[in-house]
mmCIF file of C-alpha atoms (C1' of nucleotides) in Angstrom:
data_model
loop_
_atom_site.group_PDB
_atom_site.id
_atom_site.type_symbol
_atom_site.label_atom_id
_atom_site.label_comp_id
_atom_site.label_asym_id
_atom_site.label_seq_id
_atom_site.Cartn_x
_atom_site.Cartn_y
_atom_site.Cartn_z
ATOM 1 C CA MET Z 1 -62.741 -43.316 37.230
ATOM 2 C CA SER Z 2 -62.779 -42.823 40.922
ATOM 3 C CA TRP Z 3 -62.069 -39.745 43.182
ATOM 4 C CA THR Z 4 -58.523 -39.950 44.031
ATOM 5 C CA ASP Z 5 -57.022 -37.595 46.469
ATOM 6 C CA GLU Z 6 -55.531 -35.859 43.438
ATOM 7 C CA ARG Z 7 -58.564 -35.588 41.591
ATOM 8 C CA ILE Z 8 -60.361 -33.939 44.524
ATOM 9 C CA ASP Z 9 -57.887 -31.632 44.924
ATOM 10 C CA GLN Z 10 -57.974 -30.548 41.316
ATOM 11 C CA LEU Z 11 -61.818 -30.360 41.597
ATOM 12 C CA LYS Z 12 -61.625 -28.158 44.819
ATOM 13 C CA GLY Z 13 -59.199 -25.725 43.020
ATOM 14 C CA MET Z 14 -60.835 -25.450 39.783
ATOM 15 C CA TRP Z 15 -64.361 -25.168 41.510
ATOM 16 C CA GLU Z 16 -62.893 -22.551 43.847
ATOM 17 C CA ARG Z 17 -61.443 -20.808 40.936
ATOM 18 C CA GLY Z 18 -64.794 -20.463 39.515
ATOM 19 C CA LEU Z 19 -64.492 -22.960 36.710
ATOM 20 C CA THR Z 20 -67.919 -24.570 35.524
ATOM 21 C CA ALA Z 21 -68.632 -27.934 36.379
ATOM 22 C CA SER Z 22 -68.467 -28.875 32.529
ATOM 23 C CA GLN Z 23 -65.113 -27.542 32.406
ATOM 24 C CA ILE Z 24 -63.919 -29.124 35.308
ATOM 25 C CA ALA Z 25 -65.322 -32.481 34.114
ATOM 26 C CA ASP Z 26 -63.530 -31.962 30.795
ATOM 27 C CA GLU Z 27 -60.337 -31.542 32.363
ATOM 28 C CA LEU Z 28 -60.642 -34.306 35.004
ATOM 29 C CA GLY Z 29 -61.860 -36.693 32.362
ATOM 30 C CA GLY Z 30 -64.018 -39.678 32.888
ATOM 31 C CA VAL Z 31 -66.519 -37.793 34.922
ATOM 32 C CA SER Z 32 -69.686 -36.249 34.052
ATOM 33 C CA ARG Z 33 -70.800 -32.723 34.891
ATOM 34 C CA ASN Z 34 -73.260 -34.109 37.095
ATOM 35 C CA ALA Z 35 -70.494 -36.261 38.818
ATOM 36 C CA VAL Z 36 -68.494 -32.938 39.344
ATOM 37 C CA ILE Z 37 -71.528 -30.908 40.965
ATOM 38 C CA GLY Z 38 -72.347 -34.024 43.094
ATOM 39 C CA LYS Z 39 -68.810 -34.561 44.333
ATOM 40 C CA ALA Z 40 -68.389 -30.832 45.070
ATOM 41 C CA HIS Z 41 -71.652 -30.752 47.097
ATOM 42 C CA ARG Z 42 -70.751 -33.772 49.060
ATOM 43 C CA LEU Z 43 -67.343 -31.966 49.729
ATOM 44 C CA GLY Z 44 -69.063 -29.076 51.086
ATOM 45 C CA LEU Z 45 -67.770 -26.994 48.393
ATOM 46 C CA GLN Z 46 -70.887 -24.932 48.008
ATOM 47 C CA SER Z 47 -72.909 -22.203 46.728
ATOM 48 C CA ARG Z 48 -71.998 -20.626 43.630
ATOM 49 C CA PRO Z 49 -74.656 -18.436 41.651
ATOM 50 C CA SER Z 50 -77.049 -20.690 40.701
ATOM 51 C CA PRO Z 51 -79.292 -19.684 37.950
ATOM 52 C CA VAL Z 52 -82.197 -21.727 39.658
ATOM 53 C CA LYS Z 53 -81.588 -20.733 43.113
ATOM 54 C CA ALA Z 54 -81.589 -17.011 42.354
ATOM 55 C CA ASN Z 55 -84.509 -16.081 44.150
ATOM 56 C CA GLU Z 56 -86.079 -18.293 46.872
ATOM 57 C CA THR Z 57 -89.840 -18.332 46.825
ATOM 58 C CA PRO Z 58 -91.134 -19.057 50.486
ATOM 59 C CA LYS Z 59 -94.549 -19.153 49.459
ATOM 60 C CA LYS Z 60 -95.608 -22.498 48.362
ATOM 61 C CA ALA Z 61 -94.123 -25.661 49.813
ATOM 62 C CA ALA Z 62 -91.528 -26.781 47.419
ATOM 63 C CA ALA Z 63 -92.536 -29.398 45.046
ATOM 64 C CA PRO Z 64 -88.940 -30.694 44.295
ATOM 65 C CA ALA Z 65 -87.989 -32.924 41.692
ATOM 66 C CA GLN Z 66 -89.323 -36.215 42.186
ATOM 67 C CA ARG Z 67 -88.424 -38.775 39.940
ATOM 68 C CA LYS Z 68 -90.450 -41.549 41.029
ATOM 69 C CA PRO Z 69 -93.625 -41.424 43.167
ATOM 70 C CA ALA Z 70 -92.491 -42.179 46.603
ATOM 71 C CA ALA Z 71 -94.394 -45.057 48.001
ATOM 72 C CA ALA Z 72 -94.595 -43.560 51.463
ATOM 73 C CA PRO Z 73 -96.488 -40.477 52.153
ATOM 74 C CA ASP Z 74 -93.882 -37.708 52.286
ATOM 75 C CA VAL Z 75 -93.104 -36.737 55.713
ATOM 76 C CA GLU Z 76 -90.949 -33.985 54.679
ATOM 77 C CA ALA Z 77 -89.007 -32.561 57.278
ATOM 78 C CA PRO Z 78 -89.024 -28.497 57.053
ATOM 79 C CA ARG Z 79 -86.310 -27.675 55.041
ATOM 80 C CA ALA Z 80 -86.758 -23.792 55.229
ATOM 81 C CA ALA Z 81 -84.094 -23.282 58.102
ATOM 82 C CA ALA Z 82 -80.820 -22.599 56.095
ATOM 83 C CA PRO Z 83 -78.219 -23.218 58.573
ATOM 84 C CA VAL Z 84 -75.403 -22.108 56.480
ATOM 85 C CA THR Z 85 -74.497 -18.714 57.362
ATOM 86 C CA SER Z 86 -75.275 -16.522 54.629
ATOM 87 C CA PRO Z 87 -71.815 -16.059 53.097
ATOM 88 C CA PRO Z 88 -71.326 -11.977 52.778
ATOM 89 C CA ALA Z 89 -68.986 -13.893 50.622
ATOM 90 C CA PRO Z 90 -65.722 -12.367 49.467
ATOM 91 C CA VAL Z 91 -67.460 -11.736 46.053
ATOM 92 C CA ARG Z 92 -65.439 -14.132 44.210
ATOM 93 C CA ALA Z 93 -65.058 -13.022 40.688
ATOM 94 C CA PRO Z 94 -65.921 -15.507 38.188
ATOM 95 C CA VAL Z 95 -63.575 -16.335 35.321
ATOM 96 C CA ALA Z 96 -63.274 -12.650 33.906
ATOM 97 C CA PRO Z 97 -64.124 -13.007 30.352
ATOM 98 C CA PRO Z 98 -62.462 -10.826 28.016
ATOM 99 C CA PRO Z 99 -63.934 -7.567 27.873
ATOM 100 C CA ALA Z 100 -66.240 -7.216 24.922
ATOM 101 C CA PRO Z 101 -64.125 -5.912 21.953
ATOM 102 C CA ALA Z 102 -66.060 -2.785 21.860
ATOM 103 C CA ILE Z 103 -64.265 -0.495 19.961
ATOM 104 C CA PRO Z 104 -64.153 3.001 21.977
ATOM 105 C CA ALA Z 105 -64.071 6.274 20.190
ATOM 106 C CA PRO Z 106 -60.739 7.097 20.203
ATOM 107 C CA ALA Z 107 -61.403 10.846 20.000
ATOM 108 C CA ALA Z 108 -63.810 10.829 22.913
ATOM 109 C CA ALA Z 109 -62.517 10.704 26.577
ATOM 110 C CA ALA Z 110 -59.054 9.686 27.054
ATOM 111 C CA ALA Z 111 -58.100 13.226 27.787
ATOM 112 C CA THR Z 112 -57.733 13.652 31.497
ATOM 113 C CA ASP Z 113 -57.171 11.304 33.798
ATOM 114 C CA ALA Z 114 -60.463 9.163 34.391
ATOM 115 C CA PRO Z 115 -59.986 6.978 37.343
ATOM 116 C CA PRO Z 116 -59.594 3.679 35.570
ATOM 117 C CA PRO Z 117 -61.162 0.849 37.336
ATOM 118 C CA PRO Z 118 -58.688 -1.721 37.185
ATOM 119 C CA PRO Z 119 -59.684 -4.141 34.779
ATOM 120 C CA GLN Z 120 -59.088 -7.923 35.201
ATOM 121 C CA PRO Z 121 -58.668 -9.517 31.682
ATOM 122 C CA ARG Z 122 -57.357 -12.457 33.599
ATOM 123 C CA ILE Z 123 -56.511 -15.433 31.344
ATOM 124 C CA ILE Z 124 -56.939 -18.724 32.780
ATOM 125 C CA SER Z 125 -55.942 -21.500 30.907
ATOM 126 C CA VAL Z 126 -55.942 -25.165 32.350
ATOM 127 C CA GLY Z 127 -53.056 -27.351 31.876
ATOM 128 C CA PRO Z 128 -52.869 -31.220 31.748
ATOM 129 C CA GLY Z 129 -53.599 -32.185 34.981
ATOM 130 C CA GLY Z 130 -55.856 -29.681 35.703
ATOM 131 C CA PHE Z 131 -53.566 -26.856 37.144
ATOM 132 C CA LEU Z 132 -54.106 -23.668 36.296
ATOM 133 C CA ARG Z 133 -51.598 -21.556 34.520
ATOM 134 C CA GLN Z 134 -51.314 -18.148 36.100
ATOM 135 C CA GLY Z 135 -49.346 -15.235 35.230
ATOM 136 C CA PRO Z 136 -46.337 -14.384 37.540
ATOM 137 C CA GLY Z 137 -47.581 -12.414 40.607
ATOM 138 C CA ASP Z 138 -51.132 -13.737 40.068
ATOM 139 C CA GLN Z 139 -51.071 -15.555 43.207
ATOM 140 C CA GLN Z 140 -52.721 -13.244 45.902
ATOM 141 C CA ALA Z 141 -53.820 -10.621 43.195
ATOM 142 C CA PRO Z 142 -52.603 -7.585 45.343
ATOM 143 C CA ILE Z 143 -54.390 -4.538 44.315
ATOM 144 C CA PRO Z 144 -52.702 -3.178 41.320
ATOM 145 C CA PRO Z 145 -51.131 0.034 42.882
ATOM 146 C CA ALA Z 146 -50.742 2.800 40.428
ATOM 147 C CA PRO Z 147 -53.381 2.464 37.579
ATOM 148 C CA PRO Z 148 -52.223 3.574 34.044
ATOM 149 C CA ARG Z 149 -53.208 7.170 33.172
ATOM 150 C CA ARG Z 150 -54.763 6.377 30.111
ATOM 151 C CA LEU Z 151 -57.585 3.868 29.309
ATOM 152 C CA VAL Z 152 -56.474 1.575 26.939
ATOM 153 C CA PRO Z 153 -58.713 -1.067 25.008
ATOM 154 C CA ALA Z 154 -58.412 -3.676 27.209
ATOM 155 C CA LYS Z 155 -56.708 -6.165 25.072
ATOM 156 C CA PRO Z 156 -56.256 -9.787 26.997
ATOM 157 C CA SER Z 157 -54.009 -10.978 24.540
ATOM 158 C CA ALA Z 158 -55.067 -10.408 21.197
ATOM 159 C CA GLU Z 159 -53.576 -13.631 20.122
ATOM 160 C CA ILE Z 160 -56.233 -15.729 21.649
ATOM 161 C CA ALA Z 161 -59.255 -13.481 21.371
ATOM 162 C CA ASP Z 162 -61.769 -14.808 19.244
ATOM 163 C CA LYS Z 163 -59.821 -17.968 18.772
ATOM 164 C CA THR Z 164 -61.029 -21.330 19.810
ATOM 165 C CA THR Z 165 -58.864 -22.252 22.824
ATOM 166 C CA LEU Z 166 -58.787 -25.695 24.554
ATOM 167 C CA LEU Z 167 -61.204 -24.345 27.016
ATOM 168 C CA ASP Z 168 -63.785 -23.758 24.363
ATOM 169 C CA LEU Z 169 -63.919 -27.290 22.960
ATOM 170 C CA THR Z 170 -67.061 -29.243 23.367
ATOM 171 C CA GLU Z 171 -68.937 -32.403 21.891
ATOM 172 C CA ARG Z 172 -69.996 -29.876 19.131
ATOM 173 C CA ILE Z 173 -67.071 -27.742 18.263
ATOM 174 C CA CYS Z 174 -64.773 -28.753 15.585
ATOM 175 C CA LYS Z 175 -61.600 -29.649 17.071
ATOM 176 C CA TRP Z 176 -59.431 -29.296 13.990
ATOM 177 C CA PRO Z 177 -56.333 -27.709 14.979
ATOM 178 C CA MET Z 178 -55.048 -24.461 13.550
ATOM 179 C CA GLY Z 179 -51.591 -23.802 13.351
ATOM 180 C CA HIS Z 180 -49.088 -25.758 15.440
ATOM 181 C CA PRO Z 181 -49.254 -26.571 19.143
ATOM 182 C CA GLY Z 182 -46.774 -24.410 20.827
ATOM 183 C CA GLU Z 183 -47.419 -21.276 18.900
ATOM 184 C CA PRO Z 184 -48.961 -18.406 20.436
ATOM 185 C CA ASP Z 185 -51.714 -18.439 18.101
ATOM 186 C CA PHE Z 186 -52.611 -22.225 18.119
ATOM 187 C CA HIS Z 187 -56.154 -22.880 18.411
ATOM 188 C CA PHE Z 188 -58.969 -24.830 17.086
ATOM 189 C CA CYS Z 189 -61.340 -24.457 14.117
ATOM 190 C CA GLY Z 190 -64.489 -23.929 16.320
ATOM 191 C CA GLU Z 191 -66.996 -24.304 13.762
ATOM 192 C CA GLN Z 192 -69.913 -26.393 14.524
ATOM 193 C CA VAL Z 193 -69.328 -30.195 14.196
ATOM 194 C CA ASN Z 194 -70.673 -32.165 11.545
ATOM 195 C CA PRO Z 195 -73.021 -34.200 13.790
ATOM 196 C CA GLY Z 196 -71.361 -37.491 14.830
ATOM 197 C CA PHE Z 197 -67.792 -36.419 14.166
ATOM 198 C CA PRO Z 198 -65.362 -34.384 16.013
ATOM 199 C CA TYR Z 199 -64.711 -31.957 13.094
ATOM 200 C CA CYS Z 200 -67.153 -29.451 11.239
ATOM 201 C CA VAL Z 201 -67.945 -30.608 7.610
ATOM 202 C CA GLU Z 202 -65.242 -28.885 5.908
ATOM 203 C CA HIS Z 203 -62.670 -30.413 8.088
ATOM 204 C CA CYS Z 204 -64.342 -34.170 8.120
ATOM 205 C CA GLY Z 205 -63.604 -33.831 4.400
ATOM 206 C CA ARG Z 206 -60.065 -33.678 5.365
ATOM 207 C CA ALA Z 207 -60.058 -35.902 7.975
ATOM 208 C CA TYR Z 208 -61.961 -38.771 6.368
ATOM 209 C CA GLN Z 209 -60.958 -39.883 2.618
ATOM 210 C CA ALA Z 210 -63.109 -42.196 0.895
ATOM 211 C CA GLN Z 211 -61.802 -45.633 0.482
ATOM 212 C CA LEU Z 212 -60.852 -45.613 -3.060
ATOM 213 C CA PRO Z 213 -60.251 -49.060 -4.758
ATOM 214 C CA ARG Z 214 -57.089 -50.747 -4.348
ATOM 215 C CA GLY Z 215 -54.313 -49.490 -6.573
ATOM 216 C CA THR Z 216 -55.776 -46.484 -7.201
ATOM 217 C CA ARG Z 217 -53.215 -43.708 -7.134
ATOM 218 C CA ARG Z 218 -54.201 -40.608 -5.357
ATOM 219 C CA PRO Z 219 -52.171 -37.748 -3.806
ATOM 220 C CA PRO Z 220 -51.632 -38.165 -0.230
ATOM 221 C CA PRO Z 221 -53.996 -36.373 1.764
ATOM 222 C CA PRO Z 222 -53.096 -33.176 3.843
ATOM 223 C CA LEU Z 223 -52.039 -34.035 7.139
ATOM 224 C CA PRO Z 224 -53.215 -32.125 10.358
ATOM 225 C CA PHE Z 225 -50.014 -32.173 11.954
ATOM 226 C CA GLY Z 226 -46.476 -32.477 11.036
ATOM 227 C CA GLY Z 227 -46.518 -31.446 7.187
ATOM 228 C CA PRO Z 228 -46.652 -28.199 5.836
ATOM 229 C CA ARG Z 229 -49.288 -25.853 7.315
ATOM 230 C CA VAL Z 230 -52.819 -26.613 6.708
ATOM 231 C CA ARG Z 231 -55.402 -23.966 7.262
ATOM 232 C "C1'" DC T 1 -81.677 -25.133 21.421
ATOM 233 C "C1'" DC T 2 -77.666 -24.039 24.590
ATOM 234 C "C1'" DC T 3 -75.739 -23.361 28.631
ATOM 235 C "C1'" DT T 4 -75.566 -23.313 34.225
ATOM 236 C "C1'" DG T 5 -75.984 -25.265 39.066
ATOM 237 C "C1'" DA T 6 -79.197 -27.862 42.548
ATOM 238 C "C1'" DT T 7 -81.346 -31.844 44.204
ATOM 239 C "C1'" DT T 8 -83.124 -35.997 44.563
ATOM 240 C "C1'" DC T 9 -82.704 -41.082 44.883
ATOM 241 C "C1'" DG T 10 -81.421 -45.904 42.835
ATOM 242 C "C1'" DC T 11 -77.444 -48.336 43.305
ATOM 243 C "C1'" DG N 1 -70.415 -42.366 48.198
ATOM 244 C "C1'" DC N 2 -71.663 -41.922 43.610
ATOM 245 C "C1'" DG N 3 -73.841 -39.864 39.417
ATOM 246 C "C1'" DA N 4 -78.050 -39.994 36.196
ATOM 247 C "C1'" DA N 5 -82.127 -37.998 35.996
ATOM 248 C "C1'" DT N 6 -84.508 -34.282 36.622
ATOM 249 C "C1'" DC N 7 -85.501 -29.428 37.762
ATOM 250 C "C1'" DA N 8 -85.221 -24.912 37.038
ATOM 251 C "C1'" DG N 9 -83.364 -20.245 35.460
ATOM 252 C "C1'" DG N 10 -80.491 -17.738 31.803
#
DNA sequence: CCCTGATTCGC
DNA sequence: GCGAATCAGG
């Protein structure tokens, strides 16, 4: 795969929205997480909270990653100067994860109007082609004018809470579909996969039937799609 | 272990 | 320019 203009646009968009490099790579397809990161940097998209870069120790001269011993004596230019204007950065909120489903004590609080900080149970889903689905009016996210009076257990769509969505799929997540695509609660199994297979052990049992001798009668295996519900 | 982004450097 | 390999923190 190559970096077409379209794919670069998708990369930019997703990167700026805070999707991780892995997610972007999955969405784009045909590229690795590293490729995404490398491209992002080359594009000048930069700086997002890196676990490695949290603090910078100016003490020792950095002994950076050197995969191969440089033949030449390292004449390293001083890399201390950070030309980039330290971004006071409009703090870009990362993809707001659904708030922990902690059950608040119902009897407590909730009485008078506590100024509720506007929660942002933003749900981001990525559609085919890498565009991001947003709720209407989600474009510039104007400040919600009048916060509700009462705090409600932030429920960013109970339908998909705790469900394995497309975004959650990785190499080691069982991809067995649960329910039917298009239904509101459609999701994926989400178990750990049977290593080497796209499904967990249980669903491998459904997906892969032992080859029986010719002529052997057996009931048709349940199908993941189409037929009656399989769960 | 898993994840994350940053960086280097051979191609 | 690209991206695997590597580093390093969570």
